[in-house]
XYZ file of C-alpha atoms in Angstrom:
372
model
C 141.894 55.012 84.394
C 138.118 55.361 84.130
C 137.985 56.308 87.787
C 140.557 59.019 87.178
C 138.564 60.446 84.227
C 135.360 60.551 86.279
C 137.169 62.263 89.132
C 138.645 64.846 86.748
C 135.212 65.591 85.255
C 133.716 66.026 88.731
C 136.493 68.405 89.781
C 136.053 70.398 86.546
C 132.299 70.614 87.044
C 132.717 71.925 90.582
C 135.276 74.469 89.417
C 132.901 75.744 86.699
C 130.071 75.945 89.218
C 132.273 77.951 91.568
C 133.262 80.364 88.798
C 129.586 80.852 87.828
C 128.597 81.530 91.431
C 131.433 84.034 91.820
C 130.362 85.857 88.647
C 126.742 85.986 89.784
C 127.695 87.399 93.171
C 129.879 90.048 91.561
C 127.341 91.065 88.894
C 124.200 90.999 91.047
C 124.924 94.283 92.891
C 125.320 96.008 89.527
C 121.986 94.624 88.289
C 120.292 95.723 91.488
C 121.782 99.213 91.243
C 120.640 99.584 87.639
C 117.092 98.406 88.265
C 116.625 99.744 91.759
C 115.358 96.359 92.936
C 116.088 92.668 92.640
C 115.453 91.851 88.987
C 113.319 88.786 89.654
C 111.266 90.421 92.375
C 107.493 90.157 92.221
C 106.892 92.773 94.886
C 103.427 94.345 95.013
C 102.900 97.978 93.934
C 103.525 100.487 96.693
C 100.802 102.605 98.280
C 101.527 105.775 100.233
C 100.201 105.202 103.756
C 99.364 108.833 104.412
C 97.345 109.981 107.421
C 96.255 113.415 108.570
C 96.161 112.241 112.200
C 99.191 109.956 112.346
C 97.296 106.677 111.943
C 99.420 103.654 111.060
C 98.067 101.573 108.166
C 101.016 99.182 107.901
C 99.192 96.229 109.455
C 96.159 96.745 107.233
C 98.413 96.719 104.183
C 99.963 93.416 105.313
C 96.556 91.838 105.859
C 95.411 92.883 102.383
C 98.609 91.677 100.729
C 98.161 88.296 102.425
C 94.573 88.073 101.178
C 93.160 87.996 104.717
C 90.059 89.838 103.575
C 87.880 89.356 106.654
C 90.621 90.446 109.042
C 91.407 93.403 106.770
C 87.744 94.381 106.647
C 87.420 94.381 110.416
C 90.740 96.185 110.847
C 89.633 98.859 108.364
C 86.626 99.679 110.497
C 88.725 99.690 113.656
C 91.123 102.204 112.048
C 88.171 104.385 111.056
C 86.916 104.309 114.639
C 90.422 105.171 115.825
C 90.788 108.091 113.418
C 87.358 109.406 114.422
C 88.027 108.787 118.137
C 84.913 106.629 118.356
C 86.413 103.375 119.680
C 84.177 103.501 122.761
C 80.968 104.044 120.755
C 81.933 101.392 118.139
C 79.899 103.082 115.395
C 80.190 106.166 113.194
C 77.519 108.788 112.640
C 76.808 110.607 109.384
C 78.606 113.612 110.849
C 81.641 111.467 111.696
C 81.872 110.433 108.060
C 81.427 114.023 106.889
C 84.394 114.995 109.057
C 86.534 111.950 108.255
C 89.972 113.134 106.976
C 90.176 112.907 103.202
C 93.812 111.881 103.400
C 92.979 108.846 105.521
C 89.930 107.894 103.487
C 92.071 108.091 100.359
C 94.710 105.818 101.879
C 92.116 103.233 102.928
C 90.484 103.398 99.510
C 93.772 102.984 97.638
C 94.884 100.079 99.802
C 91.686 98.182 99.095
C 91.624 99.052 95.398
C 95.264 98.245 94.691
C 95.493 95.077 96.778
C 92.244 93.695 95.312
C 93.287 94.484 91.744
C 90.496 96.985 91.303
C 87.617 94.970 92.782
C 87.125 96.525 96.227
C 87.231 99.952 97.849
C 85.112 102.959 98.805
C 85.384 104.792 95.475
C 84.288 101.643 93.626
C 81.314 101.247 95.976
C 80.489 104.910 95.496
C 80.413 104.517 91.721
C 78.163 101.467 91.964
C 75.869 103.348 94.356
C 75.505 106.198 91.858
C 75.096 103.840 88.883
C 72.265 102.047 90.665
C 70.427 105.307 91.224
C 71.581 105.972 94.760
C 71.979 109.477 96.172
C 70.735 110.181 99.653
C 70.023 107.058 101.659
C 66.812 105.173 100.991
C 65.846 101.613 101.841
C 65.075 100.903 98.177
C 68.484 102.116 97.008
C 70.242 100.200 99.792
C 68.365 97.033 98.830
C 69.342 97.377 95.180
C 72.968 98.008 96.114
C 73.038 95.086 98.554
C 71.733 92.709 95.901
C 74.251 93.979 93.350
C 77.344 93.544 95.524
C 76.182 90.290 97.147
C 75.214 91.533 100.601
C 71.647 90.320 100.044
C 70.429 86.950 98.787
C 66.949 85.529 98.343
C 65.384 88.761 99.544
C 67.279 89.092 102.834
C 70.434 90.701 104.160
C 73.157 88.170 104.844
C 74.719 87.946 108.301
C 78.252 89.277 108.355
C 79.711 85.773 108.742
C 78.106 84.697 105.454
C 79.683 87.407 103.313
C 82.359 86.467 100.756
C 85.782 87.228 102.171
C 87.711 86.170 99.090
C 89.348 87.776 96.067
C 86.663 86.699 93.591
C 83.796 88.222 95.555
C 81.566 90.546 93.505
C 83.040 93.935 92.640
C 82.302 96.322 95.509
C 81.602 93.503 98.004
C 84.314 94.788 100.360
C 84.841 96.651 102.653
C 81.630 95.392 104.246
C 81.815 96.147 107.974
C 81.327 99.820 107.108
C 78.223 99.295 105.003
C 77.040 95.675 105.049
C 73.441 95.126 106.039
C 72.294 98.650 105.130
C 74.594 100.511 107.517
C 77.051 98.149 109.149
C 79.050 100.244 111.563
C 78.331 103.488 109.663
C 75.029 105.291 109.995
C 73.750 105.757 106.449
C 76.197 103.145 105.177
C 77.255 103.516 101.563
C 75.190 106.670 101.110
C 77.284 108.482 103.743
C 80.569 107.060 102.468
C 79.711 107.837 98.843
C 79.046 111.457 99.735
C 82.386 111.721 101.550
C 84.232 110.051 98.657
C 82.785 112.725 96.366
C 83.529 115.651 98.679
C 87.112 114.389 99.046
C 87.357 114.138 95.222
C 88.433 110.508 95.452
C 86.074 109.827 92.562
C 87.571 112.549 90.360
C 89.378 111.063 87.405
C 92.993 112.196 86.993
C 92.185 113.066 83.397
C 89.729 115.729 84.533
C 92.715 117.865 85.457
C 93.977 117.464 81.899
C 90.744 118.476 80.202
C 91.776 122.112 80.013
C 95.061 121.086 78.416
C 98.508 120.173 79.669
C 101.496 122.410 79.216
C 103.340 121.761 75.948
C 106.388 120.367 77.729
C 104.182 117.717 79.370
C 102.642 116.510 76.112
C 105.294 113.916 75.334
C 105.599 110.204 74.588
C 107.313 109.744 77.933
C 104.400 111.294 79.800
C 101.871 109.157 77.965
C 103.846 106.056 78.871
C 104.212 107.248 82.467
C 100.429 107.590 82.857
C 99.873 104.181 81.278
C 102.549 102.556 83.431
C 100.733 103.885 86.518
C 97.449 102.656 85.036
C 95.979 106.133 85.099
C 93.702 105.340 82.186
C 91.716 108.571 82.012
C 94.831 110.721 82.298
C 96.453 108.613 79.564
C 93.299 108.988 77.495
C 93.567 112.792 77.571
C 97.313 112.642 77.024
C 96.673 110.533 73.910
C 94.398 113.272 72.559
C 96.911 116.049 73.259
C 99.812 114.068 71.830
C 97.872 113.258 68.671
C 96.884 116.921 68.355
C 100.545 117.912 68.430
C 101.465 115.280 65.853
C 98.513 116.061 63.576
C 99.170 119.804 63.694
C 102.960 119.343 63.516
C 103.443 121.049 66.856
C 101.391 124.134 65.978
C 98.928 125.443 68.523
C 95.211 124.872 67.996
C 94.042 127.244 65.232
C 90.278 127.187 65.758
C 89.384 124.475 63.238
C 86.515 122.187 64.207
C 88.335 118.886 64.759
C 91.762 119.103 66.315
C 93.052 115.763 64.976
C 92.775 114.658 61.346
C 92.257 110.959 62.017
C 91.846 109.908 58.399
C 95.401 110.925 57.511
C 97.057 110.456 60.890
C 100.579 108.985 60.413
C 100.546 105.200 60.768
C 103.904 104.820 62.606
C 102.761 107.135 65.398
C 99.294 105.565 65.493
C 100.812 102.093 65.860
C 103.195 103.338 68.551
C 100.301 104.744 70.598
C 98.397 101.500 70.098
C 101.368 99.414 71.245
C 101.743 101.472 74.430
C 98.087 100.984 75.323
C 98.317 97.262 74.592
C 101.484 96.859 76.641
C 100.238 98.443 79.851
C 96.631 97.225 79.687
C 97.582 93.560 79.278
C 96.237 93.610 75.719
C 92.758 94.896 76.632
C 92.911 98.516 75.474
C 94.004 100.233 72.286
C 93.002 100.935 68.680
C 93.709 97.385 67.505
C 91.457 95.943 70.237
C 88.705 98.307 69.122
C 89.307 97.221 65.527
C 88.430 93.615 66.321
C 85.085 94.631 67.823
C 84.537 97.140 65.028
C 84.782 94.468 62.356
C 82.932 91.820 64.370
C 79.899 94.123 64.621
C 79.711 94.484 60.828
C 81.369 97.894 60.490
C 83.836 98.785 57.755
C 86.568 101.380 58.099
C 85.651 104.623 56.346
C 81.930 103.842 56.333
C 79.360 104.888 58.899
C 76.165 102.938 59.569
C 74.388 104.212 62.724
C 72.840 100.902 63.817
C 76.044 98.905 63.350
C 78.065 101.645 65.001
C 75.759 101.638 68.032
C 76.336 97.881 68.314
C 80.084 98.519 68.246
C 79.816 101.171 70.967
C 77.813 98.876 73.208
C 80.347 96.081 72.666
C 83.223 98.163 74.065
C 81.263 99.903 76.822
C 80.721 103.300 75.218
C 77.441 105.016 76.040
C 75.315 105.447 72.916
C 73.357 108.394 74.271
C 76.273 110.649 75.140
C 79.851 110.843 76.264
C 81.171 107.642 77.919
C 81.261 107.768 81.701
C 85.041 107.558 81.944
C 85.095 107.820 85.721
C 83.461 104.390 85.922
C 86.682 102.814 84.744
C 89.327 105.057 86.316
C 90.887 102.058 88.054
C 94.403 100.740 88.345
C 93.682 97.311 86.954
C 92.494 96.671 83.396
C 90.396 93.602 84.175
C 87.452 95.765 85.294
C 87.434 97.883 82.113
C 85.520 96.732 79.014
C 87.907 95.611 76.293
C 88.576 98.407 73.822
C 87.081 101.130 76.035
C 90.151 103.382 75.800
C 91.263 105.550 74.010
C 87.877 107.181 73.449
C 88.249 110.980 73.434
C 89.704 111.622 69.982
C 86.455 112.898 68.482
C 86.873 116.064 70.502
C 85.663 119.446 69.334
C 87.010 122.458 71.214
C 84.594 124.841 69.469
C 81.370 123.285 70.784
C 79.642 123.736 74.096
C 78.430 120.872 76.231
C 80.338 117.603 75.993
C 82.341 118.553 72.895
C 82.450 114.909 71.727
C 81.223 113.113 68.657
C 81.687 109.371 68.916
C 81.758 108.604 65.222
C 85.489 109.357 65.163
C 86.347 105.630 65.194
C 84.935 105.263 61.676
C 87.404 107.908 60.458
C 90.605 106.344 61.791
C 93.236 105.915 59.086
C 92.289 102.627 57.377
C 95.724 102.279 55.746
C 97.376 101.631 59.109
C 95.957 98.066 59.302
C 95.859 97.945 63.081
């Protein structure tokens, strides 16, 4: 009798398992069609592999996705030689870099930036070069850059084999075969590449195109979320300003008043909604509530303004105290390289002034009743 009961339970269990499997098989295509991909997929973000000369960057993308940094570095330089038709010479002149197709340089830059989660790439190296005082090539500037990104140690340039081909290498450490050891395979090294990055506008923040204002139909919650979802922080920063202008002015066009957003009376539900969007897509690093923590920790009180304490707050979140924050420094796809609380930062915006048009004290005026 006991044997019969056990057998019956086993048969019932197998039947239930079969029914569950059948249901899963029948429902899965519907889930896939609704989401456009397998719902439990952890596929990496896509990068458009564009080329002005028909170069194929598929293999480079695979190397980067697999974390084969050294192989990817060497393959990057080989592709640049191929694009420039300099495989025989095995090096690139300053003129070769000046003529390098922007479309291809942009693809290489995006592949490195996206696959390294914002740590590597030409535009990142360019920004570091500028930050460290670099312009035209000089041995002093190259030395300073090499020490900053880890290409130099103990007063000497490291051999290529001793560089750090790993994901936690210093920001800007890779690609290295194009600029390691002053020049690498590129005459002028980072100086030449930085100039080409600038001339190709790879260093131009997406938000710059929004500075003159978006069309009214584009100033929507959906567009703000779209920019944030794509991690276009500067574009989302400007969109936040324009959206808050519309809300503050109840949809009316700018009327010439000095400040375009009344922050002290800004509606709390909308302010919290904006904050939640920033928090969601920045992995909790950006938003008004993140700023609030630093604001209070540095001794500031909402509604009060104390210059010395406020300067401490600005330094804590990466804002420049002597002028407008250098937003382009942080126009990256991954939040880990951005100081916590850095964005949003352009709400103290004055359309009637010349120059920067920003006054940074706006954070002290944010509606205290919202309790972010």
